[in-house]
XYZ file of C-alpha atoms in Angstrom:
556
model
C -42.976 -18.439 -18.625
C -44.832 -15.509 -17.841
C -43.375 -15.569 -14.191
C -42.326 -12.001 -12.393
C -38.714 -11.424 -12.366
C -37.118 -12.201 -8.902
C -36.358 -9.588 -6.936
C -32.794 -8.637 -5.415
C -32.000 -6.085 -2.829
C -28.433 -5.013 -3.139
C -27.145 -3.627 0.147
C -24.769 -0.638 -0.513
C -24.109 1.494 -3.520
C -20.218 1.283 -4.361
C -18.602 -0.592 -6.997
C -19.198 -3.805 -5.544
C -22.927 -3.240 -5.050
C -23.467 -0.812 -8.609
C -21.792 -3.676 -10.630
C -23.896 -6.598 -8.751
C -26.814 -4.579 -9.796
C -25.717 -4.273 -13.454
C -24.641 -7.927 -13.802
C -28.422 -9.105 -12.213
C -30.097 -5.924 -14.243
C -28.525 -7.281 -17.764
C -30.267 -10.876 -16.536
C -33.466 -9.512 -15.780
C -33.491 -9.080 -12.012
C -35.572 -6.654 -10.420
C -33.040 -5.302 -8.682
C -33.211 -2.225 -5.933
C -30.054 -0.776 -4.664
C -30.147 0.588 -0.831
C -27.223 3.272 -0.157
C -27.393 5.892 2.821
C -24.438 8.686 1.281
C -24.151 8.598 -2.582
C -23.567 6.298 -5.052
C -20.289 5.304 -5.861
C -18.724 4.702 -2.312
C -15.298 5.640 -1.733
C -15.158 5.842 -5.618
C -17.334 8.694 -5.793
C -16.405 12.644 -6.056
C -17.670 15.608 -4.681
C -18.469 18.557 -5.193
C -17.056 21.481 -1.968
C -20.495 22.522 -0.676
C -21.143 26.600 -1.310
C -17.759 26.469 -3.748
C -19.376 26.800 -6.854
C -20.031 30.516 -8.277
C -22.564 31.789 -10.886
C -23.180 28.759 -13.831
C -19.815 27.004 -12.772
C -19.911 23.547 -10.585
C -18.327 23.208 -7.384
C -14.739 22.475 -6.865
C -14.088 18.567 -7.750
C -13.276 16.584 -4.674
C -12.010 12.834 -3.997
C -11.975 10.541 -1.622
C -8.850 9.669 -3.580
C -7.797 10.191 -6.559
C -8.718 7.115 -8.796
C -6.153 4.668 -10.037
C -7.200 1.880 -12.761
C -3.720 0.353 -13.588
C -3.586 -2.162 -16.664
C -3.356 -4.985 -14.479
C -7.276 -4.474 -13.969
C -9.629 -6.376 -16.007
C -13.653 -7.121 -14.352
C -13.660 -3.720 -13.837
C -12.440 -2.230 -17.206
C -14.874 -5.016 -18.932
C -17.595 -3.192 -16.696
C -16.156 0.599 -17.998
C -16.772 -0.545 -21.357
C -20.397 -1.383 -21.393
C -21.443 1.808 -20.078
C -22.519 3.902 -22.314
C -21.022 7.566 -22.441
C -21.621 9.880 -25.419
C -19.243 10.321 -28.031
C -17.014 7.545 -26.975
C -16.905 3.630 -28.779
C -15.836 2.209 -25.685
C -17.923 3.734 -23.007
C -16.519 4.877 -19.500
C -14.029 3.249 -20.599
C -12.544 5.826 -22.813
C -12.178 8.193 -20.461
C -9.294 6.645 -19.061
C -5.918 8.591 -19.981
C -2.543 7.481 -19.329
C 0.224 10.032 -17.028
C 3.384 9.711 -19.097
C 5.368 9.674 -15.641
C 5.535 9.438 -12.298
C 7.884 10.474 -9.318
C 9.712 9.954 -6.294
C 10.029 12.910 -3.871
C 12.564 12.806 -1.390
C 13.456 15.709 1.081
C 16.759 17.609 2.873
C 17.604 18.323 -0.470
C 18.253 15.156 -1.779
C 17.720 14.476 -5.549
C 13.747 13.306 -6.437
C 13.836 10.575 -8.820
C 11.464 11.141 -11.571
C 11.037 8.686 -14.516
C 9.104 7.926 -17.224
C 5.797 5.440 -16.701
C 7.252 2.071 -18.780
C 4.768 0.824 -21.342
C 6.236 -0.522 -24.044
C 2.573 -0.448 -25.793
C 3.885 -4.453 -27.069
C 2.981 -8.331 -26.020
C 6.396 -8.609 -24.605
C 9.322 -10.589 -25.534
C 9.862 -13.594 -24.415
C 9.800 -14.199 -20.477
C 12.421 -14.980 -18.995
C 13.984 -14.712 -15.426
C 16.475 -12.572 -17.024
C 14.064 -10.147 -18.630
C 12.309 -10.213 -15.442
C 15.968 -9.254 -13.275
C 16.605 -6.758 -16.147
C 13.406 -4.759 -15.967
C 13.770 -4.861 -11.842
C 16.953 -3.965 -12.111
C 17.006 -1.482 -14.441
C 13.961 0.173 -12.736
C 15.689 -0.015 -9.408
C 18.998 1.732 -10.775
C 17.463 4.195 -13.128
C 14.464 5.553 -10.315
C 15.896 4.693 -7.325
C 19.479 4.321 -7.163
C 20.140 1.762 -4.991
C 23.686 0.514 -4.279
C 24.233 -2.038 -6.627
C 24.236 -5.153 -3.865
C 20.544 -4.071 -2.333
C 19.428 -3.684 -6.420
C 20.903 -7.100 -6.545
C 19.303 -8.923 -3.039
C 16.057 -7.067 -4.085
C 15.719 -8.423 -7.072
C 16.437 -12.203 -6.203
C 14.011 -11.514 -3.672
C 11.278 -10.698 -6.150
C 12.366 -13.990 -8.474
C 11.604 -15.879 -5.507
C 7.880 -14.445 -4.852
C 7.766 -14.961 -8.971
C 8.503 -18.754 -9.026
C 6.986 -19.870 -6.037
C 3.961 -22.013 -5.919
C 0.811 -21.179 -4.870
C 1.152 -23.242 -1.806
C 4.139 -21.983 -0.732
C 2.382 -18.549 -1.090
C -0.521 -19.480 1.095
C 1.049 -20.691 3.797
C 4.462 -19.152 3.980
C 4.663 -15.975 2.127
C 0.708 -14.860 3.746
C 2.393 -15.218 7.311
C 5.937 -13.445 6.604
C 5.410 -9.934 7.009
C 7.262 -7.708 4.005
C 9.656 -6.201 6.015
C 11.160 -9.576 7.157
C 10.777 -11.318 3.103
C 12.908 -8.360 1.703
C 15.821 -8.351 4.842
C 15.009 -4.199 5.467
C 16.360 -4.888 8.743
C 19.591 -5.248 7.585
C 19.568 -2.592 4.955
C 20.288 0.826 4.228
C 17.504 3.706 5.353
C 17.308 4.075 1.552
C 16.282 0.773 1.033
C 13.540 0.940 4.058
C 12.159 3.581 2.812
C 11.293 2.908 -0.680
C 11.158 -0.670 -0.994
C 9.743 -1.929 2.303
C 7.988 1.426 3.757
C 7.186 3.222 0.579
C 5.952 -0.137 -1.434
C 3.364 -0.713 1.269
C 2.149 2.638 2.820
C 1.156 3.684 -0.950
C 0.315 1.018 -2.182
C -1.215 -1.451 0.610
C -1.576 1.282 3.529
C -0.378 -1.210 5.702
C 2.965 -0.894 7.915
C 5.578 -3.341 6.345
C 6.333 -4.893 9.603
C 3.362 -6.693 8.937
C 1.996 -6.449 5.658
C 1.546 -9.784 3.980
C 4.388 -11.106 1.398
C 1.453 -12.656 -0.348
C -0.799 -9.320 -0.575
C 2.330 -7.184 -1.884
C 4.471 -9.671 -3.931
C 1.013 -10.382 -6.018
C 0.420 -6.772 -6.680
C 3.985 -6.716 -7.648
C 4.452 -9.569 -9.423
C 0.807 -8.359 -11.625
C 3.065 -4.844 -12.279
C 6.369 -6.355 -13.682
C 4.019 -8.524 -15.979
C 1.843 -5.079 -17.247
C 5.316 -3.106 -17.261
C 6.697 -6.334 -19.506
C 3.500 -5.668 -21.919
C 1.896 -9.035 -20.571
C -1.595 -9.473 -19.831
C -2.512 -6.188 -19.318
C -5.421 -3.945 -20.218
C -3.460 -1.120 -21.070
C -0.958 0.841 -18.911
C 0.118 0.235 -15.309
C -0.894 4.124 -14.454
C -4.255 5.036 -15.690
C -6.786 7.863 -14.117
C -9.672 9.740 -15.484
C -9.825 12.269 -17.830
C -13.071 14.301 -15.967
C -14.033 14.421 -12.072
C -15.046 10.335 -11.341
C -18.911 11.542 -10.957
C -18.599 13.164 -14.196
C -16.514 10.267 -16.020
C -17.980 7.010 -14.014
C -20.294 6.920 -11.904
C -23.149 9.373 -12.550
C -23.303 8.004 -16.449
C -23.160 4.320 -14.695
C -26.339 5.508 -12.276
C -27.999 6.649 -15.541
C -27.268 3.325 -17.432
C -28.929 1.400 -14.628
C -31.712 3.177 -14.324
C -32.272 2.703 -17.801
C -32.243 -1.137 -17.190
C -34.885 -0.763 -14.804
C -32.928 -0.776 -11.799
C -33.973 1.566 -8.393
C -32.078 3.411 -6.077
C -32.786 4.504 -2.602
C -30.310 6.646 -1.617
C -29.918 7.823 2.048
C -31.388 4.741 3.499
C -28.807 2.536 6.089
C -28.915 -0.911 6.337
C -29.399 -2.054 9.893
C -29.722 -5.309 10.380
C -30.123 -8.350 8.133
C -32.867 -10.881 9.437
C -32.414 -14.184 9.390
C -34.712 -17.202 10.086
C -35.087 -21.246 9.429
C -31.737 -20.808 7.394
C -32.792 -18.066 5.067
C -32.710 -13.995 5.014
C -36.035 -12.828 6.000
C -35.557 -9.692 5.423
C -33.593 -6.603 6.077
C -34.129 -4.350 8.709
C -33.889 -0.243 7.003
C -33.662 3.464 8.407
C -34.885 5.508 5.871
C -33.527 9.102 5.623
C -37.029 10.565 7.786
C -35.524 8.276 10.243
C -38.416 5.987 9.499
C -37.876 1.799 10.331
C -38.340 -0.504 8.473
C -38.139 -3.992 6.434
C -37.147 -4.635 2.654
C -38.413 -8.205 1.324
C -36.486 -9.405 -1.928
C -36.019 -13.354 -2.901
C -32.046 -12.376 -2.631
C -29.942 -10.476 -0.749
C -26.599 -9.426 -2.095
C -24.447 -7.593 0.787
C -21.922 -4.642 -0.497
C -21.387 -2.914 2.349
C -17.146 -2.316 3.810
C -16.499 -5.523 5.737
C -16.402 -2.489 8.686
C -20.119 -1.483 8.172
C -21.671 -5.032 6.676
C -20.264 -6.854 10.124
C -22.335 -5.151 12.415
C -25.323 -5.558 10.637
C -25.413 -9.507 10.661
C -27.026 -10.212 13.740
C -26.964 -13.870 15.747
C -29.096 -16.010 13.665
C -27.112 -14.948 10.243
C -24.053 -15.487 12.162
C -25.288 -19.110 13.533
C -26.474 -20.132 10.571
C -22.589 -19.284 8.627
C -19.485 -19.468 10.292
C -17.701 -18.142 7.936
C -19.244 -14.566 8.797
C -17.385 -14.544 12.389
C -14.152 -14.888 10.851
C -14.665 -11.080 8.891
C -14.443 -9.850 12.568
C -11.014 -10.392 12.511
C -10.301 -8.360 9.204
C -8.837 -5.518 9.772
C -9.238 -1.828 8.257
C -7.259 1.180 8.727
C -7.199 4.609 7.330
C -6.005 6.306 3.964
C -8.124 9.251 3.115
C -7.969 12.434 0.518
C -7.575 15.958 0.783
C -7.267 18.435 -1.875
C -5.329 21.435 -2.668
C -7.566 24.179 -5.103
C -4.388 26.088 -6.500
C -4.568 29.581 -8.198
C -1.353 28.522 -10.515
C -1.023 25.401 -11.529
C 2.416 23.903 -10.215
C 5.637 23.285 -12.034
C 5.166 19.481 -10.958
C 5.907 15.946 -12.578
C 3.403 15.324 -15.286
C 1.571 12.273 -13.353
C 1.632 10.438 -9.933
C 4.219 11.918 -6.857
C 5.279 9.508 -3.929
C 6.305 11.732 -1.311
C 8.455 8.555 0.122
C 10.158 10.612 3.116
C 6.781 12.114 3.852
C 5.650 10.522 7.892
C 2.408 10.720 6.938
C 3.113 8.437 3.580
C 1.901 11.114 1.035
C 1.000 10.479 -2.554
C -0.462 12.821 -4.546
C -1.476 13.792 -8.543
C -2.631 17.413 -10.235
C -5.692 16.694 -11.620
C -7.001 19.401 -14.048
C -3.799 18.781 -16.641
C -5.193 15.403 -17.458
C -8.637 16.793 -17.712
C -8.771 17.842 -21.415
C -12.081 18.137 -22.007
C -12.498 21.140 -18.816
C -11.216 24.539 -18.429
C -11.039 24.551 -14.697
C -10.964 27.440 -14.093
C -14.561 28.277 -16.263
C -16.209 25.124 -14.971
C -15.290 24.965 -11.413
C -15.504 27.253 -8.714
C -14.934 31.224 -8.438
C -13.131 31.254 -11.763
C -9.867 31.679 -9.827
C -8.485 28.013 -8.827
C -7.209 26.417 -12.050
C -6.283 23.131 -10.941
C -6.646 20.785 -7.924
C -3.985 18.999 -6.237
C -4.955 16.044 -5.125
C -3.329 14.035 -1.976
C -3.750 10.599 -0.158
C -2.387 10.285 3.679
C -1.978 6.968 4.272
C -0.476 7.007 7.345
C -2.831 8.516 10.415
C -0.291 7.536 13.245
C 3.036 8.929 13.115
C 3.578 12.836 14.332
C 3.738 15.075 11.443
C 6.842 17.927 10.796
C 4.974 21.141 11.966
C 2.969 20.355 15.229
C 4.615 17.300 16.469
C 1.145 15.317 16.796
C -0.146 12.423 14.176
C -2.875 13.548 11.654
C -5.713 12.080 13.878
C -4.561 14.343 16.747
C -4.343 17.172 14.500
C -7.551 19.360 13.936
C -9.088 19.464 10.088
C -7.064 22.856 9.917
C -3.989 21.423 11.381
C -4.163 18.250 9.011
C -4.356 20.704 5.903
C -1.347 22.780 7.195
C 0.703 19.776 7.871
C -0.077 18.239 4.653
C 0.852 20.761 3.025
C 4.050 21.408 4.993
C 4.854 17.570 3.987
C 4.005 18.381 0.350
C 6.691 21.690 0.567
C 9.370 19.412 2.154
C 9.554 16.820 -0.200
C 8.759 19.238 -3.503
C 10.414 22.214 -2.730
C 13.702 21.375 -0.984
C 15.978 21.637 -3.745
C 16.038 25.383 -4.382
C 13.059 25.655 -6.593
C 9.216 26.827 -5.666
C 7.157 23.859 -6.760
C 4.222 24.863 -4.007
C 4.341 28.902 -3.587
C 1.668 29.798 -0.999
C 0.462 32.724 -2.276
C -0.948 29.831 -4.727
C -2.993 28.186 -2.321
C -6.765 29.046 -3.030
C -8.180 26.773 -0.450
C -8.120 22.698 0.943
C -10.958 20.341 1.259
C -10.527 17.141 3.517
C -12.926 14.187 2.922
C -15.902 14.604 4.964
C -16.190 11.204 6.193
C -13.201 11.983 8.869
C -14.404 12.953 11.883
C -13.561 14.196 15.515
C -10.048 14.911 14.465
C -8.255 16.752 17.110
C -10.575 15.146 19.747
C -10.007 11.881 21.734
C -12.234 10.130 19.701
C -11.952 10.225 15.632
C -13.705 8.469 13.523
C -13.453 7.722 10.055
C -16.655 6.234 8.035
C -14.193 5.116 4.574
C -12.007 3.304 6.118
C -9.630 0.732 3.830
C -9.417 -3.311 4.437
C -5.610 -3.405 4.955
C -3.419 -6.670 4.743
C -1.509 -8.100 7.839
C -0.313 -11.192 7.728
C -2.360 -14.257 8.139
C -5.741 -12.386 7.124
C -5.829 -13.686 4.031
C -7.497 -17.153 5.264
C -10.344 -15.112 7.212
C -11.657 -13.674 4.249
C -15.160 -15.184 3.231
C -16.169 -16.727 -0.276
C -19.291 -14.471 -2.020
C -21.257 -17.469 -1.353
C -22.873 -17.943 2.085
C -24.412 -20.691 3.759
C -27.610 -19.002 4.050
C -28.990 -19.605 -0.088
C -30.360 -16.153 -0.362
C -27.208 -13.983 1.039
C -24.209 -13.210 -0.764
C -21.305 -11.174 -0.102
C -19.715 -8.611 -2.419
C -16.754 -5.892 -1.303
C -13.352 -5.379 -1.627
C -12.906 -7.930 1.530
C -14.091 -10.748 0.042
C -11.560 -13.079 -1.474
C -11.035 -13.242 -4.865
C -7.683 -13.043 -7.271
C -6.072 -10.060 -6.623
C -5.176 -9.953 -2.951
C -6.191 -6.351 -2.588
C -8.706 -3.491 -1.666
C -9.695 -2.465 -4.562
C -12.015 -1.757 -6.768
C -11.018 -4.255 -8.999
C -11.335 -6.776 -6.115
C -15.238 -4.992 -5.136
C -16.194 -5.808 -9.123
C -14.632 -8.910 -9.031
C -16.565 -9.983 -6.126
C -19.787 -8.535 -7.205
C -19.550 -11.134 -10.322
C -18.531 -13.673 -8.173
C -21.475 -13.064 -5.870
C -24.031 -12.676 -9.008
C -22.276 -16.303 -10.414
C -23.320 -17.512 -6.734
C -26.811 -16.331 -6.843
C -27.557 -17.653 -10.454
C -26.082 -21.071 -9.461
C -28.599 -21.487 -6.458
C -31.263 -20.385 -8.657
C -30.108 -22.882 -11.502
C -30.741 -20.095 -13.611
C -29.598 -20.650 -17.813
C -28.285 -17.028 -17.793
C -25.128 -16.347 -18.765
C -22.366 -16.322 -15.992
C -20.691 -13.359 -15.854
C -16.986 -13.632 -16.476
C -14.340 -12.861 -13.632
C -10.914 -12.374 -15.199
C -7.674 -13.706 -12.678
C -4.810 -11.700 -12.332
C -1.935 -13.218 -15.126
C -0.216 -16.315 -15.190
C 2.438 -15.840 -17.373
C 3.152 -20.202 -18.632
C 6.242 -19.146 -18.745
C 6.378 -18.887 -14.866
C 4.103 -21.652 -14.368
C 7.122 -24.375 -15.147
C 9.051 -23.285 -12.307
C 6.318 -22.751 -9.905
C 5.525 -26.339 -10.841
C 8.624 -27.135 -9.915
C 8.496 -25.021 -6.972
C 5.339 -27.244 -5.684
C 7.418 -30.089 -5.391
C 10.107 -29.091 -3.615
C 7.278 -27.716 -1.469
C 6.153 -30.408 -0.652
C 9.585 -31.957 -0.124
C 10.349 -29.037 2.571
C 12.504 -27.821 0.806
C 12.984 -24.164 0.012
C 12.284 -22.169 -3.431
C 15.225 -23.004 -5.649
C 16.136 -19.403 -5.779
C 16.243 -18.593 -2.335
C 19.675 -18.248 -0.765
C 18.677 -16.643 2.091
């Protein structure tokens, strides 16, 4: 037709807003992407600023250590059509597999180590049985229940399984974990793994109010990936480089190379709105310069925390919807990392520190980095690997000073994290940490004012109390030129993550090429499994739903 290609400004450089910008680049948008830190988000590493000696890089840092289980799919479809030399599948390829993973308990009691299960099969048949067998045997073989909590645990989980979507909406998203699973009335063990443990790590949010819904569907998507079923490939998968070096910097080059722009280290301020539309968007660019970005769309990939305050009155007015993100909430799970000078006699793969108070999880990286030798490529030339840690849990007093991390200076954090790591690794007699090997820490920069009255951290994480569920917005707006993308909008899997950003982002692009009536393609956005087998008796479960009457399987 001879017409320009419409222009889209993407707000934020994540996943959400890197893989709107691919989808929209592959259709022929003109599409510029508007980040103030880095590309990449909270999936992006770092580098430890002055680290680096001679030819070698800087240490590697995290935000977190990345985690792509099998049960991903939009974003492992994205992984895979980026190119990266050498490799058939792209990105994609550079995802290895830990063989095993590990409790870590401490006072001496027994850590509970165990091989990652991935029977590398489609499964046999489903059945409940199969179902209560892998649970069970799980259960007993890593955690060592007594045999009547195995038991109650595992009903519990057949009753998330076969209950309908309905009954998941409205009951489950309003019963908090804690209460679903009876912890109340079980042992500490118990508590601590299966209520406290499951949703620190995994949710980081407190199980006395973490949604049944949020935590039985990330569940229910494991036992299916562990079973072989709809899965992309393992349910532990991390990469085998730093993420810049792996993801995202190979990503940023593939972009460009579709003719998308970056400006990095400009912050969105406000988006304008006017007679029902976006007008434009209001910029500070990194001189500190104002000003306004025109584009015929507006995609939105900021954290729900940063992208609220930047829809003013009008935007707000013209989509209800919008108000209801205020009452998402976000909380704080943030990395630090340990350089080590010997690399530690540890399990070969992901540790749960489960009797840790500040809910520690934590993975050496450099073993599953074959194609580095740490110690040449990063650094002084003396750390040889980096030890990688999570603290979910910013609110409880630690072992060494008494106070919770956020009370705790940057210094006092490291000391107490690593104090944690000791207690839960160490306790039985053998020297898993040895300080002598600690070469030196590096907390994530986006913390704050910790020690003072007023921290701050700019990564926080959309957590999942009950209820929010049905305040979380569609990527369609009201306002035909403004969509949202993020790991807060809702889509399948009932998570932050950065499945759930890519997800969205498709969703969002879908949205955009739907108002435009455009004949491209629409991109595809994969939903978490349905095994049919399960389907029957949720059918069934809908129903008796209906009826008022309970899921068939629960006793109570």
């Amino acid at each position: 037709s001879g017409a320009a290609p419409r222009r889209v400004a993407v707000l934020g450089g994540g996943v959400a807003g890197l893989t709107a910008a691919h989808e929209l680049a592959e259709r022929g948008y003109r599409v510029t992407v508007y980040e103030r830190r880095a590309l990449g988000g909270k999936a992006r590493s770092m580098g430890v600023p002055g680290s680096a000696r001679g030819t070698r890089r800087p240490l590697p840092a995290e935000h977190g250590f990345r985690f792509i289980p099998g049960i991903y799919h939009n974003l492992p479809d994205t992984m895979r059509r980026i190119p990266f030399p050498g490799n058939a599948n792209g990105v994609w390829d550079n995802l290895a597999a830990p063989p095993e993973m590990m409790f870590a308990r401490s006072g001496g009691r027994e850590d509970l180590r165990g091989p990652v299960p991935w029977p590398g099969h489609t499964g046999a048949d489903l059945t409940l049985d199969e179902v209560r067998r892998l649970i069970g045997g799980f259960l007993q073989t890593l955690v060592r229940l007594p045999l009547h909590e195995s038991a109650y645990f595992v009903d519990r989980a057949v009753v998330f399984l076969t209950s309908c979507d309905e009954r998941r909406d409205q009951v489950w998203e309003y019963t908090p974990w804690w209460d679903f699973v009876r912890a109340a009335q079980m042992s500490t063990e118990y508590q601590r793994i299966l209520a406290v443990g499951v949703t620190r790590n995994i949710v980081a949010t407190k199980a006395e109010e973490a949604s049944t819904r949020t935590v039985g569907t990330l569940g229910e998507a494991f036992v299916f990936n562990a079973l072989g079923r709809g899965a992309d490939g393992p349910p532990d998968r991390i990469l085998r480089l730093p993420t810049n070096e792996a993801w995202i910097d190979p990503w940023e080059a593939h972009l460009r190379s579709l003719g998308v722009e970056f400006r990095i280290g400009w912050t969105v301020r406000e988006v304008r709105c006017g007679g029902g539309r976006v007008t434009g968007v209001d910029v500070e660019g990194p001189d500190g310069a104002r000003g306004t970005v025109t584009a015929d769309h507006y995609v939105s990939a900021l954290p729900v925390e940063h992208a609220r305050r930047t829809w003013g009155p009008a935007l707000r007015a013209a989509d209800p919807m919008l108000a209801r993100c205020d009452r998402l909430e976000t909380d704080w799970m943030t990395g630090i990392q340990f350089y080590l000078t010997e690399r530690a006699p540890m399990v070969h793969g992901h540790v749960n520190c489960i009797d840790s108070p500040w809910s520690l999880t934590a993975i050496q990286q450099a073993e599953h980095w074959p194609a580095r030798n740490f110690a040449a490529d990063y650094g002084d030339g003396t750390a040889v690997d980096c030890l990688s840690v999570d603290i979910s849990e910013w609110d409880k007093p630690g072992i060494l000073y008494g106070r919770t991390a956020k009370q705790c200076t940057r210094e006092e954090v490291a000391r107490e994290v690593w104090a944690q790591l000791k207690a839960s690794l160490n306790d039985t007699g053998k020297a898993v940490l040895r300080d002598g090997a600690l070469h030196s820490w590096y907390l994530d920069p986006g913390v704050d004012g910790l020690g003072t009255p007023n921290p701050t951290n700019e990564d926080q994480l959309l957590i999942h109390p009950t209820g929010t569920f049905h305040n979380r917005p569609s990527a369609a707006t009201a306002v035909p030129n403004f969509f949202l993308s993020g790991d807060y909008v809702a889509v399948d899997i009932d998570l932050a993550t950065m499945e759930g950003a890519n997800a969205s982002a498709r969703a969002a692009v879908n949205a955009l090429l739907d108002r435009e009536g455009s004949p491209a393609p629409r991109c595809t956005v994969q939903p978490l499994y349905r095994a049919p087998e399960i389907e029957a008796l949720k059918r069934h479960d809908r129903w008796r739903y209906r009826l008022g009457l309970r899921n068939v399987f629960d006793l109570g």
